[in-house]
């Protein structure tokens, strides 16, 4: 509860999650191949990471590739994986200089060996970064993540390492890929789609949602500011009444 009250009082989200959508449509509008939209999308990622560091946001989760995106044409998947590899190589020094710590969530076993290695190296090398934790969701889907957590828990119960009556929300959360991370306070989706597409379904139970028509390649610091301004005007209640919240806030002051 104290964590929640901290979030009520904070004008800036501690954890921002973004569903980066609209790369393909951005390219199509310009008569370009979809991959050009993804290339431009990487430029936006670099811009938005900078903006988040400047804003003092502590955690930024980016939905980069979903478990369902494996169904896209092979050529597009390969191009996306190529962009990821380039991103890791080109941003390594900058992440170290800026105190950005990289974390990856998702079913990484489906990624190629070289990419798995590059991700593990980047996570290790940037592990001391203490400005921003950048969480890349790759081969990620909430249902898949929840299933994997459920299987881990079932295994522990069967092996006698966990008493089923000890299982609660908190323990369950620890088995998710995001086990050690705070829950998102604000979730942004670009490109005008108004759905979560299997992103952080458990974790975003009380996230504020913000949708914009801007396509991801066109998203920038000014668009981020609009979302943050909107967020700061929201009233987060977590199921309580205004009066209860006020009493809690007075108590914590
Ligand atoms: C988001 O852009 C990036 C990924 C899903 C990898 P899209 O590729 O989904 O772009 P649209 O939705 O087709 O415009
Ligand atoms: C969600 O975008 C996944 C990512 C942003 C990586 P999609 O473009 O795949 O989502 P849908 O298919 O429109 O729901
Ligand atoms: Mg899309």
PDB file of C-alpha atoms and ligand atoms in Angstrom:
ATOM      1  CA  UNK A   1       0.000   0.000   0.000  1.00  0.00           C
ATOM      2  CA  UNK A   2       2.803   2.484   0.804  1.00  0.00           C
ATOM      3  CA  UNK A   3       4.236   1.871  -2.691  1.00  0.00           C
ATOM      4  CA  UNK A   4       0.866   2.728  -4.161  1.00  0.00           C
ATOM      5  CA  UNK A   5       0.603   5.939  -2.178  1.00  0.00           C
ATOM      6  CA  UNK A   6       4.039   6.955  -3.441  1.00  0.00           C
ATOM      7  CA  UNK A   7       2.706   6.524  -6.950  1.00  0.00           C
ATOM      8  CA  UNK A   8      -0.400   8.570  -6.243  1.00  0.00           C
ATOM      9  CA  UNK A   9       1.758  11.477  -5.169  1.00  0.00           C
ATOM     10  CA  UNK A  10       4.338  11.287  -7.930  1.00  0.00           C
ATOM     11  CA  UNK A  11       3.774  13.665 -10.845  1.00  0.00           C
ATOM     12  CA  UNK A  12       6.220  11.652 -12.969  1.00  0.00           C
ATOM     13  CA  UNK A  13       5.770   7.910 -13.565  1.00  0.00           C
ATOM     14  CA  UNK A  14       8.468   5.802 -12.011  1.00  0.00           C
ATOM     15  CA  UNK A  15       7.854   3.182 -14.688  1.00  0.00           C
ATOM     16  CA  UNK A  16       6.706   4.049 -18.196  1.00  0.00           C
ATOM     17  CA  UNK A  17       5.718   1.278 -20.612  1.00  0.00           C
ATOM     18  CA  UNK A  18       5.262   1.895 -24.337  1.00  0.00           C
ATOM     19  CA  UNK A  19       3.636  -0.177 -27.065  1.00  0.00           C
ATOM     20  CA  UNK A  20       5.609   1.161 -30.024  1.00  0.00           C
ATOM     21  CA  UNK A  21       3.198   0.786 -32.916  1.00  0.00           C
ATOM     22  CA  UNK A  22       2.760   2.199 -36.417  1.00  0.00           C
ATOM     23  CA  UNK A  23       6.139   1.647 -38.089  1.00  0.00           C
ATOM     24  CA  UNK A  24       4.613  -0.218 -41.013  1.00  0.00           C
ATOM     25  CA  UNK A  25       1.923   2.400 -41.643  1.00  0.00           C
ATOM     26  CA  UNK A  26       4.492   5.198 -41.408  1.00  0.00           C
ATOM     27  CA  UNK A  27       6.504   3.517 -44.176  1.00  0.00           C
ATOM     28  CA  UNK A  28       3.432   2.736 -46.268  1.00  0.00           C
ATOM     29  CA  UNK A  29       2.312   6.380 -46.196  1.00  0.00           C
ATOM     30  CA  UNK A  30       5.650   7.249 -47.790  1.00  0.00           C
ATOM     31  CA  UNK A  31       5.688   4.411 -50.312  1.00  0.00           C
ATOM     32  CA  UNK A  32       8.637   2.843 -48.484  1.00  0.00           C
ATOM     33  CA  UNK A  33       9.189  -0.802 -47.452  1.00  0.00           C
ATOM     34  CA  UNK A  34       8.015  -1.671 -43.909  1.00  0.00           C
ATOM     35  CA  UNK A  35      11.603  -2.064 -42.770  1.00  0.00           C
ATOM     36  CA  UNK A  36      12.234   1.672 -43.338  1.00  0.00           C
ATOM     37  CA  UNK A  37       9.533   2.294 -40.759  1.00  0.00           C
ATOM     38  CA  UNK A  38      11.293  -0.026 -38.326  1.00  0.00           C
ATOM     39  CA  UNK A  39      14.609   1.740 -38.985  1.00  0.00           C
ATOM     40  CA  UNK A  40      12.972   5.054 -38.213  1.00  0.00           C
ATOM     41  CA  UNK A  41      11.391   3.446 -35.159  1.00  0.00           C
ATOM     42  CA  UNK A  42      14.855   2.672 -33.783  1.00  0.00           C
ATOM     43  CA  UNK A  43      15.718   6.388 -34.072  1.00  0.00           C
ATOM     44  CA  UNK A  44      12.617   7.115 -31.995  1.00  0.00           C
ATOM     45  CA  UNK A  45      13.737   4.600 -29.368  1.00  0.00           C
ATOM     46  CA  UNK A  46      17.066   6.419 -29.028  1.00  0.00           C
ATOM     47  CA  UNK A  47      15.255   9.794 -28.742  1.00  0.00           C
ATOM     48  CA  UNK A  48      12.750   8.552 -26.192  1.00  0.00           C
ATOM     49  CA  UNK A  49      15.388   6.869 -24.020  1.00  0.00           C
ATOM     50  CA  UNK A  50      17.228  10.224 -23.881  1.00  0.00           C
ATOM     51  CA  UNK A  51      14.032  12.074 -23.036  1.00  0.00           C
ATOM     52  CA  UNK A  52      13.224   9.606 -20.241  1.00  0.00           C
ATOM     53  CA  UNK A  53      16.698   9.951 -18.727  1.00  0.00           C
ATOM     54  CA  UNK A  54      16.235  13.752 -18.765  1.00  0.00           C
ATOM     55  CA  UNK A  55      12.781  13.463 -17.185  1.00  0.00           C
ATOM     56  CA  UNK A  56      14.101  11.307 -14.357  1.00  0.00           C
ATOM     57  CA  UNK A  57      11.942   8.313 -15.274  1.00  0.00           C
ATOM     58  CA  UNK A  58      13.541   5.264 -13.634  1.00  0.00           C
ATOM     59  CA  UNK A  59      12.110   2.393 -15.706  1.00  0.00           C
ATOM     60  CA  UNK A  60      11.159   2.364 -19.379  1.00  0.00           C
ATOM     61  CA  UNK A  61       9.622  -0.790 -20.872  1.00  0.00           C
ATOM     62  CA  UNK A  62       9.439  -0.976 -24.660  1.00  0.00           C
ATOM     63  CA  UNK A  63       7.371  -3.586 -26.492  1.00  0.00           C
ATOM     64  CA  UNK A  64       9.739  -4.338 -29.360  1.00  0.00           C
ATOM     65  CA  UNK A  65       8.661  -7.791 -30.602  1.00  0.00           C
ATOM     66  CA  UNK A  66       5.694  -9.848 -29.452  1.00  0.00           C
ATOM     67  CA  UNK A  67       5.272 -13.620 -29.261  1.00  0.00           C
ATOM     68  CA  UNK A  68       2.626 -13.128 -31.966  1.00  0.00           C
ATOM     69  CA  UNK A  69       5.038 -11.155 -34.190  1.00  0.00           C
ATOM     70  CA  UNK A  70       6.799 -14.502 -34.912  1.00  0.00           C
ATOM     71  CA  UNK A  71       3.930 -15.006 -37.361  1.00  0.00           C
ATOM     72  CA  UNK A  72       5.125 -12.121 -39.594  1.00  0.00           C
ATOM     73  CA  UNK A  73       6.907 -12.774 -42.904  1.00  0.00           C
ATOM     74  CA  UNK A  74      10.379 -14.255 -42.400  1.00  0.00           C
ATOM     75  CA  UNK A  75      11.977 -11.326 -44.215  1.00  0.00           C
ATOM     76  CA  UNK A  76      10.483  -8.794 -41.804  1.00  0.00           C
ATOM     77  CA  UNK A  77      11.483 -10.860 -38.755  1.00  0.00           C
ATOM     78  CA  UNK A  78      15.056 -11.138 -40.038  1.00  0.00           C
ATOM     79  CA  UNK A  79      15.206  -7.403 -40.689  1.00  0.00           C
ATOM     80  CA  UNK A  80      13.922  -6.662 -37.163  1.00  0.00           C
ATOM     81  CA  UNK A  81      16.515  -9.001 -35.639  1.00  0.00           C
ATOM     82  CA  UNK A  82      19.189  -7.246 -37.714  1.00  0.00           C
ATOM     83  CA  UNK A  83      18.068  -3.873 -36.357  1.00  0.00           C
ATOM     84  CA  UNK A  84      18.187  -5.235 -32.817  1.00  0.00           C
ATOM     85  CA  UNK A  85      21.767  -6.439 -33.293  1.00  0.00           C
ATOM     86  CA  UNK A  86      22.785  -3.053 -34.732  1.00  0.00           C
ATOM     87  CA  UNK A  87      21.032  -1.232 -31.903  1.00  0.00           C
ATOM     88  CA  UNK A  88      22.910  -3.197 -29.246  1.00  0.00           C
ATOM     89  CA  UNK A  89      26.271  -2.555 -30.928  1.00  0.00           C
ATOM     90  CA  UNK A  90      25.700   1.126 -31.691  1.00  0.00           C
ATOM     91  CA  UNK A  91      24.166   2.036 -28.314  1.00  0.00           C
ATOM     92  CA  UNK A  92      26.522   0.118 -26.033  1.00  0.00           C
ATOM     93  CA  UNK A  93      28.844   3.022 -25.218  1.00  0.00           C
ATOM     94  CA  UNK A  94      26.014   5.530 -24.978  1.00  0.00           C
ATOM     95  CA  UNK A  95      24.129   3.337 -22.514  1.00  0.00           C
ATOM     96  CA  UNK A  96      27.258   3.059 -20.371  1.00  0.00           C
ATOM     97  CA  UNK A  97      27.876   6.841 -20.525  1.00  0.00           C
ATOM     98  CA  UNK A  98      24.264   7.679 -19.676  1.00  0.00           C
ATOM     99  CA  UNK A  99      23.830   5.137 -16.870  1.00  0.00           C
ATOM    100  CA  UNK A 100      21.264   3.098 -18.792  1.00  0.00           C
ATOM    101  CA  UNK A 101      20.897  -0.485 -17.573  1.00  0.00           C
ATOM    102  CA  UNK A 102      19.475  -2.882 -20.135  1.00  0.00           C
ATOM    103  CA  UNK A 103      17.046  -5.668 -19.188  1.00  0.00           C
ATOM    104  CA  UNK A 104      15.287  -8.068 -21.504  1.00  0.00           C
ATOM    105  CA  UNK A 105      11.972  -9.836 -20.890  1.00  0.00           C
ATOM    106  CA  UNK A 106      10.217 -12.472 -22.966  1.00  0.00           C
ATOM    107  CA  UNK A 107      10.825 -16.002 -24.171  1.00  0.00           C
ATOM    108  CA  UNK A 108      14.410 -15.450 -25.240  1.00  0.00           C
ATOM    109  CA  UNK A 109      14.882 -19.139 -26.069  1.00  0.00           C
ATOM    110  CA  UNK A 110      13.152 -18.477 -29.401  1.00  0.00           C
ATOM    111  CA  UNK A 111      15.801 -15.912 -30.428  1.00  0.00           C
ATOM    112  CA  UNK A 112      18.920 -16.983 -32.334  1.00  0.00           C
ATOM    113  CA  UNK A 113      22.046 -17.931 -30.345  1.00  0.00           C
ATOM    114  CA  UNK A 114      24.059 -14.873 -31.462  1.00  0.00           C
ATOM    115  CA  UNK A 115      21.247 -12.539 -30.440  1.00  0.00           C
ATOM    116  CA  UNK A 116      20.833 -14.280 -27.088  1.00  0.00           C
ATOM    117  CA  UNK A 117      24.562 -13.845 -26.501  1.00  0.00           C
ATOM    118  CA  UNK A 118      24.555 -10.175 -27.562  1.00  0.00           C
ATOM    119  CA  UNK A 119      21.624  -9.484 -25.219  1.00  0.00           C
ATOM    120  CA  UNK A 120      23.238 -11.283 -22.289  1.00  0.00           C
ATOM    121  CA  UNK A 121      26.497  -9.373 -22.902  1.00  0.00           C
ATOM    122  CA  UNK A 122      24.686  -6.030 -23.047  1.00  0.00           C
ATOM    123  CA  UNK A 123      22.754  -6.803 -19.859  1.00  0.00           C
ATOM    124  CA  UNK A 124      25.950  -7.743 -18.060  1.00  0.00           C
ATOM    125  CA  UNK A 125      27.976  -4.783 -19.323  1.00  0.00           C
ATOM    126  CA  UNK A 126      25.318  -2.218 -18.432  1.00  0.00           C
ATOM    127  CA  UNK A 127      24.303  -3.822 -15.131  1.00  0.00           C
ATOM    128  CA  UNK A 128      25.798  -0.958 -13.065  1.00  0.00           C
ATOM    129  CA  UNK A 129      23.747   1.735 -14.813  1.00  0.00           C
ATOM    130  CA  UNK A 130      21.726   3.613 -12.225  1.00  0.00           C
ATOM    131  CA  UNK A 131      19.899   6.335 -14.146  1.00  0.00           C
ATOM    132  CA  UNK A 132      17.356   4.390 -16.207  1.00  0.00           C
ATOM    133  CA  UNK A 133      16.505   0.714 -16.512  1.00  0.00           C
ATOM    134  CA  UNK A 134      15.559   0.070 -20.147  1.00  0.00           C
ATOM    135  CA  UNK A 135      13.426  -3.056 -20.391  1.00  0.00           C
ATOM    136  CA  UNK A 136      13.164  -4.478 -23.895  1.00  0.00           C
ATOM    137  CA  UNK A 137      10.251  -6.881 -24.373  1.00  0.00           C
ATOM    138  CA  UNK A 138      11.368  -9.332 -27.050  1.00  0.00           C
ATOM    139  CA  UNK A 139       9.518 -12.442 -28.079  1.00  0.00           C
ATOM    140  CA  UNK A 140       7.249 -11.303 -25.279  1.00  0.00           C
ATOM    141  CA  UNK A 141       3.587 -12.021 -24.633  1.00  0.00           C
ATOM    142  CA  UNK A 142       1.820 -11.748 -21.299  1.00  0.00           C
ATOM    143  CA  UNK A 143      -0.060 -15.008 -21.667  1.00  0.00           C
ATOM    144  CA  UNK A 144       3.173 -16.822 -22.447  1.00  0.00           C
ATOM    145  CA  UNK A 145       4.888 -15.152 -19.475  1.00  0.00           C
ATOM    146  CA  UNK A 146       2.027 -16.033 -17.109  1.00  0.00           C
ATOM    147  CA  UNK A 147       1.989 -19.642 -18.362  1.00  0.00           C
ATOM    148  CA  UNK A 148       5.739 -19.951 -17.817  1.00  0.00           C
ATOM    149  CA  UNK A 149       5.338 -18.558 -14.282  1.00  0.00           C
ATOM    150  CA  UNK A 150       2.451 -20.955 -13.561  1.00  0.00           C
ATOM    151  CA  UNK A 151       4.536 -23.919 -14.719  1.00  0.00           C
ATOM    152  CA  UNK A 152       7.497 -22.880 -12.540  1.00  0.00           C
ATOM    153  CA  UNK A 153       5.193 -22.584  -9.532  1.00  0.00           C
ATOM    154  CA  UNK A 154       3.465 -25.904 -10.237  1.00  0.00           C
ATOM    155  CA  UNK A 155       6.872 -27.565 -10.454  1.00  0.00           C
ATOM    156  CA  UNK A 156       7.900 -26.127  -7.074  1.00  0.00           C
ATOM    157  CA  UNK A 157       4.660 -27.351  -5.510  1.00  0.00           C
ATOM    158  CA  UNK A 158       5.052 -30.854  -6.980  1.00  0.00           C
ATOM    159  CA  UNK A 159       8.638 -31.025  -5.758  1.00  0.00           C
ATOM    160  CA  UNK A 160       7.573 -29.931  -2.284  1.00  0.00           C
ATOM    161  CA  UNK A 161       9.486 -26.612  -2.398  1.00  0.00           C
ATOM    162  CA  UNK A 162       6.380 -24.424  -2.180  1.00  0.00           C
ATOM    163  CA  UNK A 163       3.274 -24.713  -0.050  1.00  0.00           C
ATOM    164  CA  UNK A 164       0.296 -23.865  -2.242  1.00  0.00           C
ATOM    165  CA  UNK A 165      -1.310 -21.847   0.564  1.00  0.00           C
ATOM    166  CA  UNK A 166       1.742 -19.568   0.578  1.00  0.00           C
ATOM    167  CA  UNK A 167       1.027 -18.511  -2.990  1.00  0.00           C
ATOM    168  CA  UNK A 168      -0.297 -14.961  -3.215  1.00  0.00           C
ATOM    169  CA  UNK A 169      -0.143 -12.063  -5.703  1.00  0.00           C
ATOM    170  CA  UNK A 170       3.284 -11.037  -4.544  1.00  0.00           C
ATOM    171  CA  UNK A 171       4.811 -14.507  -4.782  1.00  0.00           C
ATOM    172  CA  UNK A 172       3.201 -15.031  -8.167  1.00  0.00           C
ATOM    173  CA  UNK A 173       4.611 -11.709  -9.439  1.00  0.00           C
ATOM    174  CA  UNK A 174       8.112 -12.801  -8.488  1.00  0.00           C
ATOM    175  CA  UNK A 175       7.872 -15.638 -11.019  1.00  0.00           C
ATOM    176  CA  UNK A 176       7.114 -13.295 -13.905  1.00  0.00           C
ATOM    177  CA  UNK A 177       9.958 -12.029 -16.116  1.00  0.00           C
ATOM    178  CA  UNK A 178       9.469  -8.664 -14.395  1.00  0.00           C
ATOM    179  CA  UNK A 179       9.785 -10.219 -10.911  1.00  0.00           C
ATOM    180  CA  UNK A 180      12.227  -7.625  -9.582  1.00  0.00           C
ATOM    181  CA  UNK A 181      10.736  -4.586 -11.345  1.00  0.00           C
ATOM    182  CA  UNK A 182       8.045  -2.148 -10.211  1.00  0.00           C
ATOM    183  CA  UNK A 183       4.716  -2.199 -12.043  1.00  0.00           C
ATOM    184  CA  UNK A 184       4.164   0.329 -14.837  1.00  0.00           C
ATOM    185  CA  UNK A 185       2.483   3.570 -13.779  1.00  0.00           C
ATOM    186  CA  UNK A 186       1.782   4.794 -17.295  1.00  0.00           C
ATOM    187  CA  UNK A 187       1.290   2.786 -20.482  1.00  0.00           C
ATOM    188  CA  UNK A 188       1.413   4.595 -23.837  1.00  0.00           C
ATOM    189  CA  UNK A 189       0.356   3.135 -27.179  1.00  0.00           C
ATOM    190  CA  UNK A 190       1.051   4.969 -30.407  1.00  0.00           C
ATOM    191  CA  UNK A 191      -0.631   4.715 -33.835  1.00  0.00           C
ATOM    192  CA  UNK A 192      -4.270   5.020 -32.810  1.00  0.00           C
ATOM    193  CA  UNK A 193      -4.821   1.374 -31.874  1.00  0.00           C
ATOM    194  CA  UNK A 194      -6.671   1.099 -28.586  1.00  0.00           C
ATOM    195  CA  UNK A 195      -5.673  -2.314 -27.229  1.00  0.00           C
ATOM    196  CA  UNK A 196      -2.929  -3.891 -25.158  1.00  0.00           C
ATOM    197  CA  UNK A 197      -1.993  -6.689 -27.611  1.00  0.00           C
ATOM    198  CA  UNK A 198      -0.815  -9.004 -24.835  1.00  0.00           C
ATOM    199  CA  UNK A 199       1.624  -6.551 -23.193  1.00  0.00           C
ATOM    200  CA  UNK A 200       2.143  -6.603 -19.393  1.00  0.00           C
ATOM    201  CA  UNK A 201      -1.446  -7.681 -18.724  1.00  0.00           C
ATOM    202  CA  UNK A 202      -0.782  -8.658 -15.108  1.00  0.00           C
ATOM    203  CA  UNK A 203       1.602  -5.798 -14.346  1.00  0.00           C
ATOM    204  CA  UNK A 204      -0.564  -3.048 -15.851  1.00  0.00           C
ATOM    205  CA  UNK A 205      -3.586  -3.834 -13.682  1.00  0.00           C
ATOM    206  CA  UNK A 206      -3.491  -0.293 -12.273  1.00  0.00           C
ATOM    207  CA  UNK A 207      -1.459   1.507 -14.943  1.00  0.00           C
ATOM    208  CA  UNK A 208      -2.847   4.712 -16.415  1.00  0.00           C
ATOM    209  CA  UNK A 209      -3.422   4.212 -20.137  1.00  0.00           C
ATOM    210  CA  UNK A 210      -2.637   6.813 -22.803  1.00  0.00           C
ATOM    211  CA  UNK A 211      -3.363   6.410 -26.491  1.00  0.00           C
ATOM    212  CA  UNK A 212      -2.143   8.703 -29.254  1.00  0.00           C
ATOM    213  CA  UNK A 213      -2.684   8.673 -33.022  1.00  0.00           C
ATOM    214  CA  UNK A 214       0.962   9.623 -33.611  1.00  0.00           C
ATOM    215  CA  UNK A 215       2.845   6.824 -35.375  1.00  0.00           C
ATOM    216  CA  UNK A 216       5.896   5.551 -33.501  1.00  0.00           C
ATOM    217  CA  UNK A 217       8.486   6.933 -35.971  1.00  0.00           C
ATOM    218  CA  UNK A 218       6.970  10.419 -35.413  1.00  0.00           C
ATOM    219  CA  UNK A 219       6.880  10.164 -31.602  1.00  0.00           C
ATOM    220  CA  UNK A 220       9.294  12.536 -29.861  1.00  0.00           C
ATOM    221  CA  UNK A 221      10.070  14.384 -26.616  1.00  0.00           C
ATOM    222  CA  UNK A 222       7.167  16.798 -27.167  1.00  0.00           C
ATOM    223  CA  UNK A 223       4.699  13.913 -27.608  1.00  0.00           C
ATOM    224  CA  UNK A 224       6.135  12.271 -24.509  1.00  0.00           C
ATOM    225  CA  UNK A 225       5.617  15.517 -22.619  1.00  0.00           C
ATOM    226  CA  UNK A 226       1.933  15.534 -23.629  1.00  0.00           C
ATOM    227  CA  UNK A 227       1.513  12.036 -22.215  1.00  0.00           C
ATOM    228  CA  UNK A 228       3.327  12.987 -18.999  1.00  0.00           C
ATOM    229  CA  UNK A 229       1.187  16.118 -18.598  1.00  0.00           C
ATOM    230  CA  UNK A 230      -1.921  14.019 -19.027  1.00  0.00           C
ATOM    231  CA  UNK A 231      -0.612  11.471 -16.509  1.00  0.00           C
ATOM    232  CA  UNK A 232       0.101  14.156 -13.906  1.00  0.00           C
ATOM    233  CA  UNK A 233      -3.548  15.220 -14.026  1.00  0.00           C
ATOM    234  CA  UNK A 234      -4.900  11.704 -13.413  1.00  0.00           C
ATOM    235  CA  UNK A 235      -6.288  10.643 -10.081  1.00  0.00           C
ATOM    236  CA  UNK A 236      -5.173   7.128  -9.183  1.00  0.00           C
ATOM    237  CA  UNK A 237      -7.465   5.509  -6.667  1.00  0.00           C
ATOM    238  CA  UNK A 238      -6.465   1.827  -6.552  1.00  0.00           C
ATOM    239  CA  UNK A 239     -10.022   0.882  -5.642  1.00  0.00           C
ATOM    240  CA  UNK A 240     -10.222   3.253  -2.671  1.00  0.00           C
ATOM    241  CA  UNK A 241     -12.355   6.349  -2.118  1.00  0.00           C
ATOM    242  CA  UNK A 242     -11.027   9.895  -2.434  1.00  0.00           C
ATOM    243  CA  UNK A 243     -11.482  10.366   1.311  1.00  0.00           C
ATOM    244  CA  UNK A 244      -9.431   7.262   2.127  1.00  0.00           C
ATOM    245  CA  UNK A 245      -6.688   8.378  -0.222  1.00  0.00           C
ATOM    246  CA  UNK A 246      -6.577  11.818   1.321  1.00  0.00           C
ATOM    247  CA  UNK A 247      -6.289  10.326   4.801  1.00  0.00           C
ATOM    248  CA  UNK A 248      -3.472   8.049   3.645  1.00  0.00           C
ATOM    249  CA  UNK A 249      -1.648  10.930   1.977  1.00  0.00           C
ATOM    250  CA  UNK A 250      -1.910  13.050   5.119  1.00  0.00           C
ATOM    251  CA  UNK A 251      -0.578  10.142   7.160  1.00  0.00           C
ATOM    252  CA  UNK A 252       2.467   9.709   4.894  1.00  0.00           C
ATOM    253  CA  UNK A 253       3.274  13.461   4.828  1.00  0.00           C
TER     254      UNK A 253
HETATM  255  C1  LIG B   1       5.351  -1.795 -34.478  1.00  0.00           C
HETATM  256  O1  LIG B   1       5.026  -1.385 -35.761  1.00  0.00           O
HETATM  257  C2  LIG B   1       6.642  -2.573 -34.426  1.00  0.00           C
HETATM  258  C3  LIG B   1       6.495  -4.038 -34.271  1.00  0.00           C
HETATM  259  C4  LIG B   1       5.377  -4.645 -34.004  1.00  0.00           C
HETATM  260  C5  LIG B   1       7.681  -4.831 -34.430  1.00  0.00           C
HETATM  261  P1  LIG B   1       4.201  -2.306 -36.750  1.00  0.00           P
HETATM  262  O2  LIG B   1       5.171  -3.087 -37.576  1.00  0.00           O
HETATM  263  O3  LIG B   1       3.198  -3.119 -36.027  1.00  0.00           O
HETATM  264  O4  LIG B   1       3.496  -1.198 -37.643  1.00  0.00           O
HETATM  265  P2  LIG B   1       2.005  -1.228 -38.214  1.00  0.00           P
HETATM  266  O5  LIG B   1       1.099  -1.508 -37.069  1.00  0.00           O
HETATM  267  O6  LIG B   1       1.982  -2.301 -39.254  1.00  0.00           O
HETATM  268  O7  LIG B   1       1.815   0.137 -38.779  1.00  0.00           O
HETATM  269  C1  LIG B   2       2.151  -4.911 -30.694  1.00  0.00           C
HETATM  270  O1  LIG B   2       1.987  -4.380 -31.962  1.00  0.00           O
HETATM  271  C2  LIG B   2       3.526  -5.498 -30.562  1.00  0.00           C
HETATM  272  C3  LIG B   2       4.622  -4.529 -30.554  1.00  0.00           C
HETATM  273  C4  LIG B   2       4.501  -3.233 -30.512  1.00  0.00           C
HETATM  274  C5  LIG B   2       5.934  -5.104 -30.552  1.00  0.00           C
HETATM  275  P1  LIG B   2       1.273  -5.218 -33.123  1.00  0.00           P
HETATM  276  O2  LIG B   2       1.255  -4.328 -34.309  1.00  0.00           O
HETATM  277  O3  LIG B   2       1.939  -6.538 -33.282  1.00  0.00           O
HETATM  278  O4  LIG B   2      -0.168  -5.433 -32.511  1.00  0.00           O
HETATM  279  P2  LIG B   2      -1.555  -5.761 -33.212  1.00  0.00           P
HETATM  280  O5  LIG B   2      -1.323  -6.963 -34.073  1.00  0.00           O
HETATM  281  O6  LIG B   2      -1.933  -4.563 -34.031  1.00  0.00           O
HETATM  282  O7  LIG B   2      -2.504  -5.994 -32.097  1.00  0.00           O
HETATM  283 MG1  LIG B   3       1.283  -2.780 -35.495  1.00  0.00          MG
END
